PDB file of C-alpha atoms and ligand atoms in Angstrom:
ATOM      1  CA  MET X   1     -43.365   7.421  17.221  1.00 74.00           C
ATOM      2  CA  SER X   2     -39.636   5.593  16.793  1.00 90.00           C
ATOM      3  CA  LYS X   3     -38.407   5.766  13.424  1.00 95.00           C
ATOM      4  CA  LYS X   4     -37.953   3.265  11.805  1.00 97.00           C
ATOM      5  CA  VAL X   5     -35.392   0.935  10.898  1.00 98.00           C
ATOM      6  CA  ILE X   6     -32.538   1.070   7.732  1.00 97.00           C
ATOM      7  CA  LEU X   7     -29.683  -1.681   7.495  1.00 98.00           C
ATOM      8  CA  SER X   8     -27.882  -1.923   4.808  1.00 96.00           C
ATOM      9  CA  GLY X   9     -24.171  -2.608   3.803  1.00 95.00           C
ATOM     10  CA  VAL X  10     -21.712  -3.214   1.135  1.00 92.00           C
ATOM     11  CA  GLN X  11     -18.545  -6.031   1.128  1.00 92.00           C
ATOM     12  CA  SER X  12     -15.035  -5.129   1.715  1.00 91.00           C
ATOM     13  CA  THR X  13     -13.208  -5.703  -1.645  1.00 85.00           C
ATOM     14  CA  GLY X  14     -10.858  -3.284  -2.506  1.00 75.00           C
ATOM     15  CA  ASN X  15     -11.493   0.337  -3.833  1.00 81.00           C
ATOM     16  CA  LEU X  16     -15.306   1.536  -4.979  1.00 86.00           C
ATOM     17  CA  THR X  17     -16.016   2.712  -7.525  1.00 92.00           C
ATOM     18  CA  LEU X  18     -18.216   5.873  -8.329  1.00 93.00           C
ATOM     19  CA  GLY X  19     -21.181   3.742  -8.883  1.00 89.00           C
ATOM     20  CA  ASN X  20     -21.180   2.400  -5.809  1.00 86.00           C
ATOM     21  CA  TYR X  21     -21.012   5.970  -3.775  1.00 88.00           C
ATOM     22  CA  LEU X  22     -24.286   7.683  -6.975  1.00 87.00           C
ATOM     23  CA  GLY X  23     -26.160   4.248  -6.032  1.00 81.00           C
ATOM     24  CA  ALA X  24     -25.451   3.442  -2.582  1.00 82.00           C
ATOM     25  CA  ILE X  25     -23.656   5.206  -0.030  1.00 87.00           C
ATOM     26  CA  LYS X  26     -24.555   8.877  -0.384  1.00 86.00           C
ATOM     27  CA  ASN X  27     -28.014   8.381  -0.330  1.00 86.00           C
ATOM     28  CA  TRP X  28     -27.145   6.951   2.504  1.00 92.00           C
ATOM     29  CA  LYS X  29     -25.665   9.884   4.459  1.00 91.00           C
ATOM     30  CA  LYS X  30     -29.516  11.393   3.969  1.00 89.00           C
ATOM     31  CA  MET X  31     -31.632   8.844   4.978  1.00 93.00           C
ATOM     32  CA  GLN X  32     -29.177   9.129   8.637  1.00 93.00           C
ATOM     33  CA  GLU X  33     -30.913  12.217   9.471  1.00 92.00           C
ATOM     34  CA  ASP X  34     -34.765  11.177   9.281  1.00 94.00           C
ATOM     35  CA  TYR X  35     -34.567   6.845  10.061  1.00 97.00           C
ATOM     36  CA  GLU X  36     -32.281   4.908  13.001  1.00 98.00           C
ATOM     37  CA  CYS X  37     -29.555   3.585  10.312  1.00 98.00           C
ATOM     38  CA  HIS X  38     -27.405   0.561  10.901  1.00 98.00           C
ATOM     39  CA  TYR X  39     -23.897   0.881   7.764  1.00 98.00           C
ATOM     40  CA  MET X  40     -22.388  -2.984   7.594  1.00 97.00           C
ATOM     41  CA  ILE X  41     -19.501  -3.387   6.634  1.00 97.00           C
ATOM     42  CA  ALA X  42     -19.621  -6.771   4.929  1.00 97.00           C
ATOM     43  CA  ASN X  43     -16.606  -8.975   5.362  1.00 97.00           C
ATOM     44  CA  LEU X  44     -17.591 -11.893   6.558  1.00 98.00           C
ATOM     45  CA  HIS X  45     -18.991 -12.017   2.555  1.00 97.00           C
ATOM     46  CA  THR X  46     -16.521 -11.047   1.237  1.00 96.00           C
ATOM     47  CA  LEU X  47     -15.302 -14.820   2.388  1.00 96.00           C
ATOM     48  CA  THR X  48     -16.417 -17.026  -0.939  1.00 94.00           C
ATOM     49  CA  ILE X  49     -13.435 -15.728  -3.094  1.00 91.00           C
ATOM     50  CA  ARG X  50     -10.380 -15.810  -1.891  1.00 92.00           C
ATOM     51  CA  ASN X  51      -8.487 -12.939  -0.274  1.00 93.00           C
ATOM     52  CA  ASP X  52      -5.025 -12.537   1.241  1.00 95.00           C
ATOM     53  CA  PRO X  53      -5.751 -11.891   4.919  1.00 96.00           C
ATOM     54  CA  GLU X  54      -4.305  -8.341   5.378  1.00 96.00           C
ATOM     55  CA  LYS X  55      -5.415  -7.110   1.957  1.00 95.00           C
ATOM     56  CA  LEU X  56      -8.788  -8.102   3.546  1.00 96.00           C
ATOM     57  CA  ARG X  57      -7.808  -6.167   7.082  1.00 96.00           C
ATOM     58  CA  SER X  58      -7.425  -3.031   5.567  1.00 94.00           C
ATOM     59  CA  ASN X  59      -9.686  -2.845   2.984  1.00 94.00           C
ATOM     60  CA  THR X  60     -12.036  -3.136   5.798  1.00 96.00           C
ATOM     61  CA  LEU X  61     -10.975   0.180   6.791  1.00 95.00           C
ATOM     62  CA  ASN X  62     -10.651   1.416   3.853  1.00 93.00           C
ATOM     63  CA  LEU X  63     -14.617   0.861   3.475  1.00 94.00           C
ATOM     64  CA  LEU X  64     -15.483   2.187   7.548  1.00 95.00           C
ATOM     65  CA  ALA X  65     -13.014   5.162   6.368  1.00 94.00           C
ATOM     66  CA  LEU X  66     -15.104   5.647   3.032  1.00 92.00           C
ATOM     67  CA  TYR X  67     -17.942   5.081   5.077  1.00 94.00           C
ATOM     68  CA  ILE X  68     -17.120   8.386   6.811  1.00 95.00           C
ATOM     69  CA  ALA X  69     -16.202  10.234   3.866  1.00 93.00           C
ATOM     70  CA  ALA X  70     -19.149  10.118   2.483  1.00 91.00           C
ATOM     71  CA  GLY X  71     -20.504  11.796   5.026  1.00 94.00           C
ATOM     72  CA  ILE X  72     -21.996   8.280   7.354  1.00 96.00           C
ATOM     73  CA  ASP X  73     -21.899  10.891  11.299  1.00 97.00           C
ATOM     74  CA  PRO X  74     -20.841   7.604  13.911  1.00 97.00           C
ATOM     75  CA  GLU X  75     -22.894   9.731  16.188  1.00 97.00           C
ATOM     76  CA  LYS X  76     -25.773   9.565  14.508  1.00 97.00           C
ATOM     77  CA  SER X  77     -25.754   6.613  12.272  1.00 98.00           C
ATOM     78  CA  ASN X  78     -24.663   2.492  13.710  1.00 98.00           C
ATOM     79  CA  ILE X  79     -21.414   1.922  11.484  1.00 98.00           C
ATOM     80  CA  PHE X  80     -20.196  -1.728  12.010  1.00 98.00           C
ATOM     81  CA  ILE X  81     -18.459  -4.986  10.825  1.00 98.00           C
ATOM     82  CA  GLN X  82     -19.836  -7.274  10.501  1.00 98.00           C
ATOM     83  CA  SER X  83     -17.725 -10.328  11.217  1.00 98.00           C
ATOM     84  CA  GLN X  84     -17.030  -7.968  14.792  1.00 98.00           C
ATOM     85  CA  VAL X  85     -20.845  -8.745  16.352  1.00 98.00           C
ATOM     86  CA  ALA X  86     -21.588 -12.317  15.930  1.00 98.00           C
ATOM     87  CA  SER X  87     -24.948 -12.879  16.296  1.00 98.00           C
ATOM     88  CA  HIS X  88     -24.314 -12.354  12.078  1.00 98.00           C
ATOM     89  CA  ALA X  89     -23.654 -14.910  11.328  1.00 98.00           C
ATOM     90  CA  GLU X  90     -25.141 -17.525  14.394  1.00 98.00           C
ATOM     91  CA  LEU X  91     -28.567 -16.229  12.360  1.00 98.00           C
ATOM     92  CA  ALA X  92     -27.338 -17.202   9.403  1.00 98.00           C
ATOM     93  CA  TRP X  93     -26.824 -20.342  10.602  1.00 98.00           C
ATOM     94  CA  VAL X  94     -30.385 -20.630  11.691  1.00 98.00           C
ATOM     95  CA  LEU X  95     -31.701 -19.195   8.338  1.00 98.00           C
ATOM     96  CA  ASN X  96     -29.344 -22.049   6.737  1.00 98.00           C
ATOM     97  CA  CYS X  97     -32.473 -25.025   7.655  1.00 98.00           C
ATOM     98  CA  PHE X  98     -34.943 -22.475   7.147  1.00 98.00           C
ATOM     99  CA  THR X  99     -34.215 -21.664   3.465  1.00 98.00           C
ATOM    100  CA  TYR X 100     -34.647 -24.700   0.374  1.00 98.00           C
ATOM    101  CA  MET X 101     -31.735 -25.486  -2.444  1.00 98.00           C
ATOM    102  CA  GLY X 102     -33.892 -24.623  -4.351  1.00 97.00           C
ATOM    103  CA  GLU X 103     -34.691 -20.987  -4.302  1.00 97.00           C
ATOM    104  CA  LEU X 104     -30.316 -21.014  -4.237  1.00 98.00           C
ATOM    105  CA  SER X 105     -29.842 -21.938  -7.027  1.00 96.00           C
ATOM    106  CA  ARG X 106     -32.308 -19.779  -8.938  1.00 96.00           C
ATOM    107  CA  MET X 107     -29.870 -16.476  -7.640  1.00 97.00           C
ATOM    108  CA  THR X 108     -28.379 -14.420 -10.200  1.00 95.00           C
ATOM    109  CA  GLN X 109     -26.177 -13.599  -8.589  1.00 93.00           C
ATOM    110  CA  PHE X 110     -25.100 -17.734  -7.647  1.00 95.00           C
ATOM    111  CA  LYS X 111     -24.820 -18.911 -11.243  1.00 94.00           C
ATOM    112  CA  ASP X 112     -22.964 -15.652 -12.581  1.00 91.00           C
ATOM    113  CA  LYS X 113     -20.795 -16.026  -9.349  1.00 90.00           C
ATOM    114  CA  SER X 114     -20.396 -19.419 -10.677  1.00 92.00           C
ATOM    115  CA  THR X 115     -19.577 -19.088 -13.332  1.00 92.00           C
ATOM    116  CA  LYS X 116     -16.664 -16.408 -12.604  1.00 87.00           C
ATOM    117  CA  HIS X 117     -14.741 -18.701 -10.328  1.00 87.00           C
ATOM    118  CA  ALA X 118     -15.732 -21.874 -11.738  1.00 92.00           C
ATOM    119  CA  ASP X 119     -12.684 -23.322 -10.176  1.00 93.00           C
ATOM    120  CA  ASN X 120     -14.155 -22.038  -6.225  1.00 93.00           C
ATOM    121  CA  ILE X 121     -18.241 -22.645  -6.099  1.00 95.00           C
ATOM    122  CA  ASN X 122     -17.966 -23.170  -2.703  1.00 96.00           C
ATOM    123  CA  SER X 123     -21.160 -23.310  -0.197  1.00 97.00           C
ATOM    124  CA  GLY X 124     -20.631 -19.751   1.238  1.00 97.00           C
ATOM    125  CA  LEU X 125     -21.031 -18.219  -2.476  1.00 96.00           C
ATOM    126  CA  PHE X 126     -24.262 -20.367  -2.261  1.00 97.00           C
ATOM    127  CA  THR X 127     -25.404 -19.572   0.175  1.00 98.00           C
ATOM    128  CA  TYR X 128     -25.005 -16.164   0.523  1.00 98.00           C
ATOM    129  CA  PRO X 129     -28.171 -15.176   0.976  1.00 98.00           C
ATOM    130  CA  VAL X 130     -28.665 -16.273   3.589  1.00 98.00           C
ATOM    131  CA  LEU X 131     -25.815 -14.700   5.516  1.00 98.00           C
ATOM    132  CA  MET X 132     -27.705 -10.823   3.979  1.00 98.00           C
ATOM    133  CA  ALA X 133     -31.173 -12.443   5.415  1.00 98.00           C
ATOM    134  CA  ALA X 134     -29.136 -12.867   8.577  1.00 98.00           C
ATOM    135  CA  ASP X 135     -28.355  -8.994   8.289  1.00 98.00           C
ATOM    136  CA  ILE X 136     -31.815  -8.101   7.770  1.00 98.00           C
ATOM    137  CA  LEU X 137     -33.430  -9.872  10.832  1.00 98.00           C
ATOM    138  CA  LEU X 138     -31.238  -9.530  13.378  1.00 98.00           C
ATOM    139  CA  TYR X 139     -32.006  -5.720  13.015  1.00 98.00           C
ATOM    140  CA  GLN X 140     -34.985  -5.465  12.237  1.00 98.00           C
ATOM    141  CA  ALA X 141     -34.814  -3.584   9.102  1.00 98.00           C
ATOM    142  CA  ASP X 142     -37.988  -1.868   7.616  1.00 98.00           C
ATOM    143  CA  LEU X 143     -36.720  -0.292   4.345  1.00 96.00           C
ATOM    144  CA  VAL X 144     -32.599  -2.193   2.738  1.00 96.00           C
ATOM    145  CA  PRO X 145     -30.904   0.480   0.441  1.00 90.00           C
ATOM    146  CA  VAL X 146     -29.867  -1.942  -2.195  1.00 84.00           C
ATOM    147  CA  GLY X 147     -29.393  -0.840  -6.285  1.00 78.00           C
ATOM    148  CA  GLU X 148     -30.731  -3.286  -8.485  1.00 78.00           C
ATOM    149  CA  ASP X 149     -29.129  -5.653  -8.440  1.00 82.00           C
ATOM    150  CA  GLN X 150     -29.902  -6.540  -5.027  1.00 89.00           C
ATOM    151  CA  LYS X 151     -33.476  -6.573  -5.037  1.00 92.00           C
ATOM    152  CA  GLN X 152     -33.620 -10.477  -5.497  1.00 96.00           C
ATOM    153  CA  HIS X 153     -31.920 -11.029  -1.937  1.00 97.00           C
ATOM    154  CA  LEU X 154     -34.460  -9.187  -0.122  1.00 97.00           C
ATOM    155  CA  GLU X 155     -36.747 -11.611  -2.147  1.00 98.00           C
ATOM    156  CA  ILE X 156     -35.206 -14.541  -0.416  1.00 98.00           C
ATOM    157  CA  THR X 157     -34.799 -12.591   2.813  1.00 98.00           C
ATOM    158  CA  ARG X 158     -39.136 -11.260   2.300  1.00 98.00           C
ATOM    159  CA  ASP X 159     -39.558 -15.269   2.382  1.00 98.00           C
ATOM    160  CA  ILE X 160     -37.853 -16.657   4.678  1.00 98.00           C
ATOM    161  CA  ALA X 161     -38.626 -13.913   7.155  1.00 98.00           C
ATOM    162  CA  GLU X 162     -42.524 -15.296   5.565  1.00 98.00           C
ATOM    163  CA  ARG X 163     -41.429 -19.282   6.554  1.00 98.00           C
ATOM    164  CA  PHE X 164     -40.294 -18.708   9.602  1.00 98.00           C
ATOM    165  CA  ASN X 165     -43.184 -16.293  10.919  1.00 98.00           C
ATOM    166  CA  GLY X 166     -45.537 -18.746   9.565  1.00 98.00           C
ATOM    167  CA  ILE X 167     -43.965 -21.502  12.203  1.00 98.00           C
ATOM    168  CA  TYR X 168     -42.586 -20.009  15.041  1.00 98.00           C
ATOM    169  CA  GLY X 169     -45.256 -16.606  15.280  1.00 98.00           C
ATOM    170  CA  LYS X 170     -44.817 -13.127  14.183  1.00 98.00           C
ATOM    171  CA  THR X 171     -40.554 -13.241  14.751  1.00 98.00           C
ATOM    172  CA  PHE X 172     -38.990 -10.950  11.881  1.00 98.00           C
ATOM    173  CA  LYS X 173     -40.871  -7.722  10.436  1.00 98.00           C
ATOM    174  CA  ILE X 174     -40.390  -7.782   6.901  1.00 98.00           C
ATOM    175  CA  PRO X 175     -37.900  -5.480   5.173  1.00 98.00           C
ATOM    176  CA  GLU X 176     -39.012  -3.711   2.411  1.00 97.00           C
ATOM    177  CA  ALA X 177     -36.159  -3.364  -0.689  1.00 93.00           C
ATOM    178  CA  TYR X 178     -35.751   0.663  -0.794  1.00 90.00           C
ATOM    179  CA  ILE X 179     -34.745   1.688  -4.236  1.00 78.00           C
ATOM    180  CA  GLY X 180     -33.501   5.784  -3.557  1.00 68.00           C
ATOM    181  CA  GLU X 181     -35.295   7.388  -6.061  1.00 64.00           C
ATOM    182  CA  ASN X 182     -31.818   8.901  -7.546  1.00 59.00           C
ATOM    183  CA  ALA X 183     -29.709   6.504  -7.566  1.00 62.00           C
ATOM    184  CA  ALA X 184     -27.927   6.224 -10.068  1.00 69.00           C
ATOM    185  CA  ARG X 185     -27.218   3.181 -11.860  1.00 81.00           C
ATOM    186  CA  VAL X 186     -23.664   3.890 -12.855  1.00 91.00           C
ATOM    187  CA  MET X 187     -22.366   2.002 -16.199  1.00 94.00           C
ATOM    188  CA  GLY X 188     -18.295   0.940 -16.966  1.00 96.00           C
ATOM    189  CA  LEU X 189     -17.265   4.208 -18.848  1.00 97.00           C
ATOM    190  CA  GLN X 190     -15.612   1.903 -21.510  1.00 97.00           C
ATOM    191  CA  ASP X 191     -18.392  -0.617 -21.815  1.00 95.00           C
ATOM    192  CA  PRO X 192     -21.423   1.645 -21.173  1.00 95.00           C
ATOM    193  CA  THR X 193     -23.519  -2.105 -21.406  1.00 92.00           C
ATOM    194  CA  SER X 194     -22.038  -3.292 -18.013  1.00 90.00           C
ATOM    195  CA  LYS X 195     -22.961  -2.497 -14.696  1.00 88.00           C
ATOM    196  CA  MET X 196     -19.092  -0.470 -13.250  1.00 91.00           C
ATOM    197  CA  SER X 197     -17.297  -2.881 -11.261  1.00 86.00           C
ATOM    198  CA  LYS X 198     -14.619  -2.908  -9.345  1.00 81.00           C
ATOM    199  CA  SER X 199     -13.827  -6.129 -10.864  1.00 79.00           C
ATOM    200  CA  SER X 200     -13.799  -4.767 -14.149  1.00 83.00           C
ATOM    201  CA  VAL X 201     -10.661  -6.472 -16.334  1.00 86.00           C
ATOM    202  CA  ILE X 202     -10.667  -3.260 -18.301  1.00 93.00           C
ATOM    203  CA  PRO X 203      -8.409  -0.002 -18.266  1.00 93.00           C
ATOM    204  CA  ASN X 204     -10.333   2.691 -16.982  1.00 96.00           C
ATOM    205  CA  ASP X 205     -13.491   1.605 -17.784  1.00 96.00           C
ATOM    206  CA  SER X 206     -13.978   1.832 -13.087  1.00 96.00           C
ATOM    207  CA  ILE X 207     -13.531   5.412 -11.635  1.00 96.00           C
ATOM    208  CA  PHE X 208     -12.128   4.667  -8.427  1.00 94.00           C
ATOM    209  CA  LEU X 209     -13.124   6.980  -4.527  1.00 90.00           C
ATOM    210  CA  ASN X 210      -9.388   6.884  -3.656  1.00 87.00           C
ATOM    211  CA  ASP X 211      -8.551   8.069  -7.525  1.00 93.00           C
ATOM    212  CA  GLU X 212      -5.957  11.293  -7.688  1.00 96.00           C
ATOM    213  CA  PRO X 213      -8.106  13.829  -9.825  1.00 96.00           C
ATOM    214  CA  ASP X 214      -6.023  14.589 -12.206  1.00 97.00           C
ATOM    215  CA  GLU X 215      -6.880   9.960 -13.517  1.00 96.00           C
ATOM    216  CA  ILE X 216     -10.588  10.580 -12.670  1.00 97.00           C
ATOM    217  CA  MET X 217     -10.849  13.354 -15.464  1.00 96.00           C
ATOM    218  CA  LYS X 218      -8.434  11.222 -17.291  1.00 97.00           C
ATOM    219  CA  LYS X 219     -10.976   8.301 -17.533  1.00 97.00           C
ATOM    220  CA  PHE X 220     -14.122  10.444 -18.436  1.00 97.00           C
ATOM    221  CA  LYS X 221     -11.728  11.884 -21.381  1.00 96.00           C
ATOM    222  CA  LYS X 222     -11.491   9.059 -22.655  1.00 96.00           C
ATOM    223  CA  SER X 223     -14.678   7.249 -22.405  1.00 96.00           C
ATOM    224  CA  VAL X 224     -16.351   5.463 -24.750  1.00 95.00           C
ATOM    225  CA  THR X 225     -19.389   7.439 -26.843  1.00 93.00           C
ATOM    226  CA  ASP X 226     -20.461   7.375 -30.527  1.00 93.00           C
ATOM    227  CA  SER X 227     -19.764   8.542 -33.600  1.00 92.00           C
ATOM    228  CA  GLU X 228     -23.137  11.169 -33.580  1.00 91.00           C
ATOM    229  CA  ASN X 229     -21.706  13.917 -33.907  1.00 90.00           C
ATOM    230  CA  ILE X 230     -24.787  15.330 -30.742  1.00 92.00           C
ATOM    231  CA  VAL X 231     -25.104  14.798 -27.366  1.00 94.00           C
ATOM    232  CA  ARG X 232     -28.835  13.700 -26.236  1.00 93.00           C
ATOM    233  CA  PHE X 233     -29.980  10.943 -24.241  1.00 94.00           C
ATOM    234  CA  ASP X 234     -31.062   7.705 -25.133  1.00 94.00           C
ATOM    235  CA  VAL X 235     -29.748   4.825 -23.337  1.00 93.00           C
ATOM    236  CA  LYS X 236     -30.868   1.822 -26.184  1.00 93.00           C
ATOM    237  CA  GLU X 237     -29.062   4.098 -28.700  1.00 94.00           C
ATOM    238  CA  LYS X 238     -26.391   6.112 -26.937  1.00 96.00           C
ATOM    239  CA  PRO X 239     -25.062   3.768 -23.684  1.00 95.00           C
ATOM    240  CA  GLY X 240     -21.933   6.157 -23.183  1.00 96.00           C
ATOM    241  CA  ILE X 241     -22.918   9.571 -23.710  1.00 96.00           C
ATOM    242  CA  SER X 242     -26.194   8.782 -21.405  1.00 95.00           C
ATOM    243  CA  ASN X 243     -24.307   7.504 -18.907  1.00 94.00           C
ATOM    244  CA  LEU X 244     -22.640  10.679 -19.130  1.00 95.00           C
ATOM    245  CA  ILE X 245     -25.411  12.653 -18.531  1.00 94.00           C
ATOM    246  CA  SER X 246     -26.516  10.478 -14.974  1.00 91.00           C
ATOM    247  CA  ILE X 247     -23.569  11.383 -13.866  1.00 93.00           C
ATOM    248  CA  TYR X 248     -23.676  14.836 -14.254  1.00 92.00           C
ATOM    249  CA  SER X 249     -26.696  14.714 -13.279  1.00 89.00           C
ATOM    250  CA  ALA X 250     -26.154  12.651 -10.296  1.00 87.00           C
ATOM    251  CA  ILE X 251     -23.279  14.752  -8.997  1.00 88.00           C
ATOM    252  CA  THR X 252     -24.410  18.096  -9.933  1.00 87.00           C
ATOM    253  CA  ARG X 253     -28.078  17.036  -8.772  1.00 77.00           C
ATOM    254  CA  LYS X 254     -29.466  19.088 -12.833  1.00 78.00           C
ATOM    255  CA  LYS X 255     -32.318  16.347 -14.002  1.00 71.00           C
TER     256      LYS X 255
HETATM  257  N1  LIG V   1     -25.059  -8.296  -0.765  1.00 87.65           N
HETATM  258  C1  LIG V   1     -24.464  -7.062  -0.436  1.00 87.65           C
HETATM  259  C2  LIG V   1     -23.617  -6.673  -2.244  1.00 87.65           C
HETATM  260  O1  LIG V   1     -23.251  -7.104  -2.370  1.00 87.65           O
HETATM  261  C3  LIG V   1     -24.068  -6.826   0.218  1.00 87.65           C
HETATM  262  C4  LIG V   1     -24.514  -6.673   1.354  1.00 87.65           C
HETATM  263  C5  LIG V   1     -24.410  -8.150   2.886  1.00 87.65           C
HETATM  264  C6  LIG V   1     -26.166  -6.292   2.153  1.00 87.65           C
HETATM  265  N2  LIG V   1     -24.788  -8.111   3.461  1.00 87.65           N
HETATM  266  C7  LIG V   1     -26.211  -7.766   3.517  1.00 87.65           C
HETATM  267  C8  LIG V   1     -26.555  -4.669   1.528  1.00 87.65           C
HETATM  268  C9  LIG V   1     -27.230  -6.348   3.965  1.00 87.65           C
HETATM  269  C10 LIG V   1     -27.579  -4.619   2.673  1.00 87.65           C
HETATM  270  C11 LIG V   1     -28.494  -5.250   3.241  1.00 87.65           C
HETATM  271  O2  LIG V   1     -23.997  -5.119  -2.294  1.00 87.65           O
END
């Protein structure tokens, strides 16, 4: 039996965080043993915000290096840069014609980003999910490992594929989201109620994969906990300490 196909990717904006690693890339390594894996560097997706060309180029290569450092083996998996495979943008155009304005305007990421970048609400931001659908459908992927925040993008991908298949006959495989069993949702160290983000403006909130070890320790030591003198897992009452416990558990694999 042929192996199931996996496709996933990360945007090449700046530095990756510990959240990107524990929530996604760490699991990619394991999957390459059992699946046919395609791991992409989503550099076209980054164009929805303004970039410095030199920086974008170096971020793209930096991400490639990080994939390899995280154990993704180019002999086992297909690693590629999205912009170098022209079919992604080509299929995105076709799929645009099968996607409704209404469904795109309901995407939470679009709503969030257009509030954040109110001075640059471009059409790319709006059709971002269609390019992502093209990424996935092009490879006839069975499974797409994504974090919780990308689940909605996978749902719209399925809707677009089903719509196209309904009109023209079975063309695209309908992909499923693959939410890894221990894909930890890592929160900020200073604001443990929001996801650890590469673009956090709060100092010491995010651990970056190329932070120096002593810097990482410093950030952990400064992390926000609470005033109760006890270590216990309770996301609601003790989000800070619970986040540290999840990170510890994800790294040491202790439950
Ligand atoms: N939108 C994803 C993110 O921000 C990145 C991405 C682009 C992706 N294309 C994809 C993820 C295809 C999975 C499959 O994290």
